[in-house]
XYZ file of C-alpha atoms in Angstrom:
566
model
C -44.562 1.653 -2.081
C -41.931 3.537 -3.490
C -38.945 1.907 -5.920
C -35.953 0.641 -4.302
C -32.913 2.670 -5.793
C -30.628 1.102 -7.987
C -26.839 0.167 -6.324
C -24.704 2.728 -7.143
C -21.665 0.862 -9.216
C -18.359 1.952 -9.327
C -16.887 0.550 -12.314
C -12.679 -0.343 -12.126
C -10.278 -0.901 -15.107
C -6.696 -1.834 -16.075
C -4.064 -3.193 -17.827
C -0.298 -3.685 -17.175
C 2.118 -2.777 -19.449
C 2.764 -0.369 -22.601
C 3.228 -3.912 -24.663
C -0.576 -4.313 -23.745
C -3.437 -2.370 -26.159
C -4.602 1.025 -24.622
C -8.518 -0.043 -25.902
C -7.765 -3.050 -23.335
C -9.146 -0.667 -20.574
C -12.146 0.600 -23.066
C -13.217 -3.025 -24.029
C -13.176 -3.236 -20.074
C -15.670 -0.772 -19.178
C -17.389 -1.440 -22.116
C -18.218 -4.851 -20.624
C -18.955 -3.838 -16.982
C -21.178 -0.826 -18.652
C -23.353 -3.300 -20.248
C -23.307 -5.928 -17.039
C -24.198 -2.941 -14.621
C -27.392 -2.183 -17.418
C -28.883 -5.817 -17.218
C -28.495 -5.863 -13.376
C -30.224 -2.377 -13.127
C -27.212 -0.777 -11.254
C -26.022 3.089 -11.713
C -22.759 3.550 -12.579
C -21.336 6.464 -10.574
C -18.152 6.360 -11.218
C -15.563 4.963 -13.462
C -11.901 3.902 -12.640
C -9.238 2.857 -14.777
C -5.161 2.655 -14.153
C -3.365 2.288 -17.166
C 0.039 0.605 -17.514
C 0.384 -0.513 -13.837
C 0.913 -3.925 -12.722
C -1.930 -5.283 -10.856
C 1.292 -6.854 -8.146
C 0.747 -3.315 -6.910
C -1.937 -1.163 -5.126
C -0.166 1.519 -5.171
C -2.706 2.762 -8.375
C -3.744 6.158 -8.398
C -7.013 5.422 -10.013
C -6.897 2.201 -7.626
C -6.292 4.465 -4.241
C -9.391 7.094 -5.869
C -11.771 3.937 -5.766
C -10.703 2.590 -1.957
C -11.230 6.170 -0.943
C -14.437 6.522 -2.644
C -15.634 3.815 -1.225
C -14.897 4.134 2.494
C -16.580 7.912 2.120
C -20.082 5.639 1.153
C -20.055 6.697 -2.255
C -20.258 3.411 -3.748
C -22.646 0.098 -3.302
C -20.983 -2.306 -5.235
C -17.301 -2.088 -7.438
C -17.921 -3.786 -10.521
C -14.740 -4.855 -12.709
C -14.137 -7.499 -15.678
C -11.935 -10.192 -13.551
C -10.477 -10.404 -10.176
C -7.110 -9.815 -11.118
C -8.566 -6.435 -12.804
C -8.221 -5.641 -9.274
C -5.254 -7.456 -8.049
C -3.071 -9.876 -8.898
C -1.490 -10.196 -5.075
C -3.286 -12.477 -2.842
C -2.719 -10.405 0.759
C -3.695 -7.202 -1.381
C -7.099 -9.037 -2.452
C -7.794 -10.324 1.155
C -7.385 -7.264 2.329
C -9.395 -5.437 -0.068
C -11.856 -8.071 0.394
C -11.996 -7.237 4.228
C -12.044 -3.424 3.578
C -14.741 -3.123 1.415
C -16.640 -6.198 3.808
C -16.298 -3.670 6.401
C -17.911 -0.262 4.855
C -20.682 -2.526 3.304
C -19.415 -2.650 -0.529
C -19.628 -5.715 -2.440
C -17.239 -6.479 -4.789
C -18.543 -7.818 -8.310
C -17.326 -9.195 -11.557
C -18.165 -9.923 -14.689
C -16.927 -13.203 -14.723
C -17.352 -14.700 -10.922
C -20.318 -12.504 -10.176
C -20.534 -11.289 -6.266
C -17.440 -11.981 -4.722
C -17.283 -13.964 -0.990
C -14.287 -15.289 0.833
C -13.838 -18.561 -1.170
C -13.464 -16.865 -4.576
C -11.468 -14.495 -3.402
C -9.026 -17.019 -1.601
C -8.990 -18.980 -4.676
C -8.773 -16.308 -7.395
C -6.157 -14.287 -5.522
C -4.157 -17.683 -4.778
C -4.615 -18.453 -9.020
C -3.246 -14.679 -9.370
C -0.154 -15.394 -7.302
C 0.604 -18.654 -9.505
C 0.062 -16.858 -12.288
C 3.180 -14.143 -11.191
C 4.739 -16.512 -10.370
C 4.942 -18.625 -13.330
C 5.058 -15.842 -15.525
C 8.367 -14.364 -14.096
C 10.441 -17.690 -13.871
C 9.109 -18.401 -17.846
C 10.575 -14.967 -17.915
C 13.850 -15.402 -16.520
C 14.148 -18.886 -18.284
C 13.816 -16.639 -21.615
C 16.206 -13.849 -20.847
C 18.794 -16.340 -19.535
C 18.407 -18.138 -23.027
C 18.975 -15.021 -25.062
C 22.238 -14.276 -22.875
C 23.472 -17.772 -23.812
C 22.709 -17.071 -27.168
C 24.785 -13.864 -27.352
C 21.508 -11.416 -27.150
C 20.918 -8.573 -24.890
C 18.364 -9.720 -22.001
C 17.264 -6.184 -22.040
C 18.424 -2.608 -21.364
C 20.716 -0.765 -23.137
C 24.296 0.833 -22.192
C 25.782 3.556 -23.004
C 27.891 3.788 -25.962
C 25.323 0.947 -28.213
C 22.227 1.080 -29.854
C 19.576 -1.525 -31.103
C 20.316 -3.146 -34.312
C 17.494 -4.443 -36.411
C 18.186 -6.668 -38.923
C 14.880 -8.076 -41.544
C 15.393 -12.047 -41.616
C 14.084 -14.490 -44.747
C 10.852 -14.488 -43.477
C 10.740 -11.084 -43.024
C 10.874 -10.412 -39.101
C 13.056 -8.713 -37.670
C 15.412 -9.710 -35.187
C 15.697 -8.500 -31.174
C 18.052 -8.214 -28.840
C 21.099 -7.702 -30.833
C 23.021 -4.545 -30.250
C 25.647 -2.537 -31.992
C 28.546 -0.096 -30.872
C 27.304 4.046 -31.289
C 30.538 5.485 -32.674
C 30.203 8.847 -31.062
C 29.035 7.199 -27.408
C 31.814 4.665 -27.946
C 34.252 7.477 -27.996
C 32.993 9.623 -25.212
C 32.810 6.159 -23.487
C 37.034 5.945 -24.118
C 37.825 9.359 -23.117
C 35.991 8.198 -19.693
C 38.173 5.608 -19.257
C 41.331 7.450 -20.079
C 40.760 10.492 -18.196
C 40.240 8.332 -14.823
C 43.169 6.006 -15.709
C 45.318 9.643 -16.147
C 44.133 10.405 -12.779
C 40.964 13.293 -13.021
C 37.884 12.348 -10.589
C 34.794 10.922 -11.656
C 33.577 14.671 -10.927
C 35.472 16.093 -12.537
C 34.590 14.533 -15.959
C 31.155 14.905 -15.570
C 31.724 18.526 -14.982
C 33.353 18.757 -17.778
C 31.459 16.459 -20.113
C 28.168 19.037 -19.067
C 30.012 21.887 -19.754
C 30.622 20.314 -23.387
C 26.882 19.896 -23.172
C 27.650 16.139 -23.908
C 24.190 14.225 -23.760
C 24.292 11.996 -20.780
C 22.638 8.632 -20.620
C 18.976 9.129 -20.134
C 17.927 5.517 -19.385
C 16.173 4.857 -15.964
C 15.503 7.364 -14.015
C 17.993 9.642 -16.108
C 18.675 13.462 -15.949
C 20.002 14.204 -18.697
C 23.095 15.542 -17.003
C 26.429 13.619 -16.057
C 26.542 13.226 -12.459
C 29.820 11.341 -10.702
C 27.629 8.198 -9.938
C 26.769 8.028 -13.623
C 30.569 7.344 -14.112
C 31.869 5.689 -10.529
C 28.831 3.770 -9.753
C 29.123 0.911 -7.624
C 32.274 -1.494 -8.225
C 30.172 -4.595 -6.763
C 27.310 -4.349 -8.136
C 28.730 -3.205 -11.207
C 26.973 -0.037 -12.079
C 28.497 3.091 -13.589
C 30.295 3.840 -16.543
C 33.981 2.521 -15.290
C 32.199 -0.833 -14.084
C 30.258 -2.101 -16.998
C 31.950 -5.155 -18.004
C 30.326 -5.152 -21.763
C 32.689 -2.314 -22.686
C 35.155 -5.594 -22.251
C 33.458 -7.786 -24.676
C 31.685 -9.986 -21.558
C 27.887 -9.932 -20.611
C 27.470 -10.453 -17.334
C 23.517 -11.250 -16.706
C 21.605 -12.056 -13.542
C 24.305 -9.889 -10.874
C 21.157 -8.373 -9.245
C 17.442 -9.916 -8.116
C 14.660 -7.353 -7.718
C 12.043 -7.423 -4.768
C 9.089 -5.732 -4.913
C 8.739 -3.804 -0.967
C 5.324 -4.814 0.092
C 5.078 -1.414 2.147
C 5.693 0.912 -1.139
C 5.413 -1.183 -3.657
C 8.582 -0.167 -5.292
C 11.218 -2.654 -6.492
C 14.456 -2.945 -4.571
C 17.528 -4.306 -5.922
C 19.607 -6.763 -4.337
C 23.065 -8.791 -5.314
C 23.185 -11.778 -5.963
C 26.349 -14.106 -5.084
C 28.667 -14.660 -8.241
C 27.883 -18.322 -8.689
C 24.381 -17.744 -9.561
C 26.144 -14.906 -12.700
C 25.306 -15.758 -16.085
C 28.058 -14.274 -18.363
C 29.065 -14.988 -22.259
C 31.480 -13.572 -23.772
C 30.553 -10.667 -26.870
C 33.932 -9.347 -28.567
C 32.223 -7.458 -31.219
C 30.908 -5.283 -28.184
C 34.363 -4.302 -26.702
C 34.757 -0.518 -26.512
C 37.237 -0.517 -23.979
C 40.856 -2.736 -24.130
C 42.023 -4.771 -21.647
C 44.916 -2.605 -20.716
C 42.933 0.588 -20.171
C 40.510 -1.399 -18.033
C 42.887 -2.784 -15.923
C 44.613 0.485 -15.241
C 40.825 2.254 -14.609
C 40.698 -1.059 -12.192
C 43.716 -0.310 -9.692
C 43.427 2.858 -9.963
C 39.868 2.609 -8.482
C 41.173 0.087 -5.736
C 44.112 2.742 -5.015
C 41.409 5.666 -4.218
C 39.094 2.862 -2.071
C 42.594 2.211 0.203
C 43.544 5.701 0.323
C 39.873 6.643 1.286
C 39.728 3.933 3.446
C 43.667 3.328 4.809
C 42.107 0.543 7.795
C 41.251 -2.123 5.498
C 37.423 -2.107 6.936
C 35.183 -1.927 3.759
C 31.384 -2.656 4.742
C 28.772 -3.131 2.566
C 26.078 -0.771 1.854
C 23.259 -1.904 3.899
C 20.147 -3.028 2.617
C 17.697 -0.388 1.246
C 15.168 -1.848 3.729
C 17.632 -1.373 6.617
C 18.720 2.143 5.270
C 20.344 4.027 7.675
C 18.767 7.456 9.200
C 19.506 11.100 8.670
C 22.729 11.845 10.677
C 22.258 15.205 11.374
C 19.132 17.046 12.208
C 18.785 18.851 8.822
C 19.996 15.834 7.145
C 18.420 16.005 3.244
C 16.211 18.858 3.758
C 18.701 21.586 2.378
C 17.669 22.768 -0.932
C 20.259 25.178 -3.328
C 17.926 28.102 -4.066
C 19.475 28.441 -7.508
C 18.990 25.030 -9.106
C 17.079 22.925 -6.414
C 19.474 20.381 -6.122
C 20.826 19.209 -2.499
C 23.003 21.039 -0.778
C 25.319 17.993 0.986
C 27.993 18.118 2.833
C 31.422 18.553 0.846
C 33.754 18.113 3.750
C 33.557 17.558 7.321
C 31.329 20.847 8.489
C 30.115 22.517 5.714
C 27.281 22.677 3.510
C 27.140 23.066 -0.504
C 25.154 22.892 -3.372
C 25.838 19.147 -5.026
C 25.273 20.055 -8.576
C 27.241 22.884 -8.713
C 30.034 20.733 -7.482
C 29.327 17.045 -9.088
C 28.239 18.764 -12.456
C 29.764 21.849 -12.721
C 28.802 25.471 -13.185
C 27.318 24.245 -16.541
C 24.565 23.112 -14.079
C 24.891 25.498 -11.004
C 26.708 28.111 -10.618
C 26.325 28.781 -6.765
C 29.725 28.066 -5.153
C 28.890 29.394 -1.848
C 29.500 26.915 1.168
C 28.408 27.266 4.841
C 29.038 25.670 8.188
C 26.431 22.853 9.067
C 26.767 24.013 12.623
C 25.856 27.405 12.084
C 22.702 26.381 9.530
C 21.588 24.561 12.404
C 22.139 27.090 14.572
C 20.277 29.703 12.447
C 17.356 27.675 12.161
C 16.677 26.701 15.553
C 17.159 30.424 16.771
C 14.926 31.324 14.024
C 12.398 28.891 15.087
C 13.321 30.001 18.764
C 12.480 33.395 17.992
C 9.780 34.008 16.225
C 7.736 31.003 18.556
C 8.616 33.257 21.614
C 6.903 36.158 19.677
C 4.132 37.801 21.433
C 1.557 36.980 18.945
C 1.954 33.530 18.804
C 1.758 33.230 22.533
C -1.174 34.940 22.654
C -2.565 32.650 19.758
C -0.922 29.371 21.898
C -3.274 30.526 24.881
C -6.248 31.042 22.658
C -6.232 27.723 21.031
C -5.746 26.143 24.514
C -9.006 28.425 25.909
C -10.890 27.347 23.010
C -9.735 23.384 23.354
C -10.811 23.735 26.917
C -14.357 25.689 26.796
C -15.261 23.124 23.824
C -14.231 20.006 25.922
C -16.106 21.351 29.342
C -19.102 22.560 27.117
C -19.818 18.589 25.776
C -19.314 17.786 29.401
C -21.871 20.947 30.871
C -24.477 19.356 28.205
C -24.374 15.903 29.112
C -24.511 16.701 32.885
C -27.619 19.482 32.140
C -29.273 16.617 30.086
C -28.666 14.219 32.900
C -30.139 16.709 35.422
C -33.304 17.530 33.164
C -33.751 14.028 32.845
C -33.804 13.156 36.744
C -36.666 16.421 37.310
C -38.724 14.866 34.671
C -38.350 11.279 37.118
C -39.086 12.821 39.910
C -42.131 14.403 39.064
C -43.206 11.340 37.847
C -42.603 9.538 41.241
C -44.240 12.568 43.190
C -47.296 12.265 40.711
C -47.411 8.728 41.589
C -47.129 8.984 45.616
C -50.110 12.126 45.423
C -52.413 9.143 43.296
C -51.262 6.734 46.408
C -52.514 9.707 49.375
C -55.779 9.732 47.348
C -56.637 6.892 47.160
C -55.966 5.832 43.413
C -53.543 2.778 43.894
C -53.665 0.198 41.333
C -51.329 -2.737 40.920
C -49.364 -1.252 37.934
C -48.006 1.718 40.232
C -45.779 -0.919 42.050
C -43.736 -1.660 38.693
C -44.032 1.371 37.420
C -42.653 3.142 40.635
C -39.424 0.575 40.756
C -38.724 1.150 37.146
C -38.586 4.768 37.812
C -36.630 4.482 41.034
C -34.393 2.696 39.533
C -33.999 5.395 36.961
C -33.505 8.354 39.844
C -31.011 6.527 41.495
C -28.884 6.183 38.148
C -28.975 9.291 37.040
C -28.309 10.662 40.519
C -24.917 8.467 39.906
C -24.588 10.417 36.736
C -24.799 13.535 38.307
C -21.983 13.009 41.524
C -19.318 11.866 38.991
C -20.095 14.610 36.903
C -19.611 17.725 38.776
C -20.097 21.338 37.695
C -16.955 21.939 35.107
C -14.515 24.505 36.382
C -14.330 27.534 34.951
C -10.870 28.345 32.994
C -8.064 29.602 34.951
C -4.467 29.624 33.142
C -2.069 28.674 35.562
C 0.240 32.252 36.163
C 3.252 29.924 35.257
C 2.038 28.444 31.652
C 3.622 31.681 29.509
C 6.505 31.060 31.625
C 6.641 26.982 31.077
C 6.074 27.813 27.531
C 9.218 30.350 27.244
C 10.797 27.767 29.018
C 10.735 24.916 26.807
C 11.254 27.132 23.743
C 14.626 28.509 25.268
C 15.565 24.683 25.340
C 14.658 24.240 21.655
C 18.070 24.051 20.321
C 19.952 21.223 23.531
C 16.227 19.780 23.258
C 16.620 18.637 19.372
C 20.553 17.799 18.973
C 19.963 15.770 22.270
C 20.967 12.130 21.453
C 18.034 10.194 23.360
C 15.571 12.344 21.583
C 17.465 13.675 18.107
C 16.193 10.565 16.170
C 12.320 11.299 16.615
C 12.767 15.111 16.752
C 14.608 14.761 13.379
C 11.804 12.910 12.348
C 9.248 15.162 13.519
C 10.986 18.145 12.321
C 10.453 16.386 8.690
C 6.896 16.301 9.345
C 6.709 19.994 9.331
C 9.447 20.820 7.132
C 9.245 19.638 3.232
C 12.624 21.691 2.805
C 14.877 24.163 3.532
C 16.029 26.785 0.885
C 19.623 27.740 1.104
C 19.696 31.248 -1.000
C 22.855 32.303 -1.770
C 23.527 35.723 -1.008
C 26.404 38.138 -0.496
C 25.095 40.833 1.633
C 23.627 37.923 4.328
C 24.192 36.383 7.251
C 27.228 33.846 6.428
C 26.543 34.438 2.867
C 23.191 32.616 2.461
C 19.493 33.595 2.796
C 17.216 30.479 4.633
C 13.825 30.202 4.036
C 11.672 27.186 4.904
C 9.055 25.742 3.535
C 6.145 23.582 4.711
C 3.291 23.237 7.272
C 5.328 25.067 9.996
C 6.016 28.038 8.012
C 2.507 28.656 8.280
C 2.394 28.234 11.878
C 5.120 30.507 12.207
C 3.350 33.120 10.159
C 0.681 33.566 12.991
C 3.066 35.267 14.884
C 3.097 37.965 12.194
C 1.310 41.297 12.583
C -1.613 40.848 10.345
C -1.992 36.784 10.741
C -5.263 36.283 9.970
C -5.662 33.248 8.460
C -5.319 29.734 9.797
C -1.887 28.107 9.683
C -2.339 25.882 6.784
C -3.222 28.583 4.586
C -1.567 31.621 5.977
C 1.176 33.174 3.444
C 4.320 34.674 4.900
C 6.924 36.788 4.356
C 8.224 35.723 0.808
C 4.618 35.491 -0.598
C 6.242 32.261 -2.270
C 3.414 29.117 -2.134
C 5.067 26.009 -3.245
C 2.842 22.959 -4.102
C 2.613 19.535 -1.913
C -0.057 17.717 -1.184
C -4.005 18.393 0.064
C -2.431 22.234 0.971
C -0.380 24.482 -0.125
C 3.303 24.302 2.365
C 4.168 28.162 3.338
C 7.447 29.808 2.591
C 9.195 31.638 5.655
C 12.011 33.204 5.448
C 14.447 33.524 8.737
């Protein structure tokens, strides 16, 4: 008898932070390498996410190995520990499930083959273990705020100092004023307390080519948020309390969004505020501060003369695009978003939050007529000849595949009932001569029984029709097209076709440009481009692939998104 083949193995790897050893994820495989050799398994495959928290499955490595998987390219997943895999419990039950249901076992090193009670227990051990780990955490950091210390992060206008104790360590979490940040940190202050906009000192702070603050998720470039931020939450240059001489620790709590997996910020109430006071921190005097104060209440009245100031709502509750181009408009110079800078019309954010240091395209246009140009755009060129023609051809073709698969089951079904008959006529002839035998009886109800079936198969399957477009369908089509532009900005339906129109369009490139149409070239990009393309004279390729006008392929994912210009 031939040898069973070995289980193809699919060994997975990973460790959490940078503070953790990169040979963590080598000792790893090395492990499951040698486990997979004494159990006689093949290693196919070999997974490993480094620096990623296992309270997350959104891994890339992770997301290679599910998909792996589910296409039957792996018998077992092999890994050190459970919590290798996850440390979430409703992530491990469900990868549990998944893998239960495409056939994959899941192994490790240290529980062997995994079934429903391990995994309850080890992903309920793995939740207790987050758990206890972040309040241990958050006992520490609150004891290093008490104690004067930073709790972590690090503003604008300090640095780190290190200092080498007796026993020679060196100390953490002490901090120390950056003379030249400090200063740029002052003329902040005084500039808004004179009366200049938060955009307009970061315009001119990048046009000094002033380094901006490059923690978190950074630029390099002053923006106005950088320096407003947000009063209650106390973000932003003008709101950061240390510049006072007072930590303020614990103002925000961070959820991780089970749907993403990205951490969302939320306030908490003041009571719960940890603060200690830090004079050899103060940047900023008390004066100055308060004058930067109502001076920013004076601009919230003024913008906001009713009295009615709302919260922001919560990222999970995030309001929706309000208009139906909402965040798609791209500059064509620098890339940044072109937002709305007053009431109707469009501009380039960068070049006005950051100056022509960043962007120099100062063109604006109406939102209105954007919209308008796009629509008719799309309006036009989906009323072109050529795309008709390829709209009825992919409807032909939809239609002659579905009625074929229906022609082959009813010609199957009709071959099937000669072949019966036959038989019964073979068996009646056998009766007229004589040749009865007891079995016939049986036999001849079994195929009766048969007949009469597939007769039923036959009269509910009739002869498929053969394709006739309605005379009205080009017609209909033209119909609905001429609509396009009331259809979208409709308010029953503008929410989903804004959303649908996102599905099709990654962006739209505002190109500024003197000698066009209101002063700006629009090209889109995305899957519809493509589409659109077909309507061009030589369209020969399919939509996801086809290249328009501007020749210009931009990258996204599993295809390449078209460029069309309008």
């Amino acid at each position: 008898m031939p040898a069973t083949a070995p289980l193809r193995a699919a060994i997975y790897a990973r460790y959490s932070t940078d503070k953790q050893k990169e040979t963590s994820v080598e000792d790893q495989l090395r492990l499951c390498r040698r486990h997979c050799d004494q159990k006689g398994w093949q290693v196919s495959e070999v997974f490993a996410d480094r620096g990623i928290s296992g309270t997350t499955s959104q891994r890339p490595d992770y997301l290679r190995l599910l998909q792996a998987a589910e296409r039957g390219e792996v018998d077992i997943i092999v890994a050190e520990s459970l919590n290798r895999l996850s440390r979430d419990q409703a992530d491990t039950a469900s990868l549990f499930k998944r893998m239960s249901f495409f056939g994959v076992r899941l192994h490790t090193v240290a529980d062997q083959d995994l079934d429903e009670l391990k995994v309850g227990v080890g992903g309920l051990v793995s939740a207790l273990y987050i758990k206890d780990i972040a309040q241990k955490t958050r006992r520490g950091l609150e004891g290093r705020v008490v104690a004067g210390k930073s709790a972590g992060g690090l503003s604008y206008g300090y640095r780190v100092k290190r200092e080498i104790r007796a026993d020679g360590t060196a100390t953490t979490g002490d901090l120390t004023i950056d003379p030249s940040e400090a200063e740029v940190v002052n003329r902040i202050f005084q500039e808004y307390a004179a009366g200049q906009s938060a955009r307009a000192i970061a315009t001119a702070l990048n046009a000094e080519r002033i380094a901006a603050p490059q923690s978190g998720k950074g630029t390099g470039t002053w923006n106005p948020s950088t320096i407003s931020g947000n009063v209650k939450r106390g973000t932003g240059i003008l709101n950061n309390e240390l510049y006072t001489g007072l930590r303020v620790w614990n103002r925000l709590t961070y959820d991780r969004n089970p749907d993403t997996g990205k951490r969302q910020s939320r306030q908490n109430p003041p009571s719960e505020w940890k603060t200690k006071t830090v004079p050899d921190l103060r940047i900023v005097d008390d004066a100055l501060w308060s004058r930067v104060k109502a001076r920013q209440d004076h601009v919230r009245q003024a913008m906001n003369p009713a009295g009615i100031l709302t919260d922001r709502p919560r990222p999970e509750r995030a309001r929706r695009p309000t208009y139906l181009l909402s965040g798609l408009l791209r500059c064509g110079c620098c890339g940044a978003s072109y937002t709305l800078i007053n009431k109707t019309r469009y501009g380039c954010a960068a070049a006005r939050n950051k100056g022509a240091a960043i962007c120099s395209n100062r063109a604006t246009i109406e939102r209105e007529v954007v919209e308008d140009r796009v629509l008719s755009g799309l309006k036009h060129r989906l009323l072109s000849p050529e795309l008709l023609g390829h709209f009825t051809e992919e409807y032909r073709k939809a239609f002659n595949a579905s009625a074929a698969g229906a022609a082959q089951d009813r010609q199957k079904a009709a071959n099937a009932l000669t072949l019966i008959e036959t038989k019964i006529a073979g068996i009646l002839k056998a009766i007229e001569d004589g040749m009865y035998h007891a079995s016939m009886k049986a036999k001849m109800s079994e195929l009766e029984a048969e007949q009469s079936r597939l007769q039923s198969v036959l009269a509910e399957s009739p002869e498929p029709p053969a394709l006739r477009l309605h005379p009205s369908l080009s017609a209909r089509y033209r119909e609905l097209i001429e609509d396009l532009a009331r259809s979208l900005n409709a308010p029953e339906v503008k929410r989903e076709a804004s959303e649908a129109l996102r599905g099709l369009i990654s962006e739209v490139l505002m190109v500024p440009d003197a000698a066009a149409r209101n002063g700006h070239a629009i090209e889109l990009v995305g899957e519809l481009a493509g589409i659109l393309s077909l309507g061009g004279l030589n369209a020969t390729k399919p939509p996801r692939f086809a290249r328009a006008v501007s020749e210009t392929m931009v990258a996204g994912v599993g295809f390449e998104p078209t460029t069309f210009r309008l």
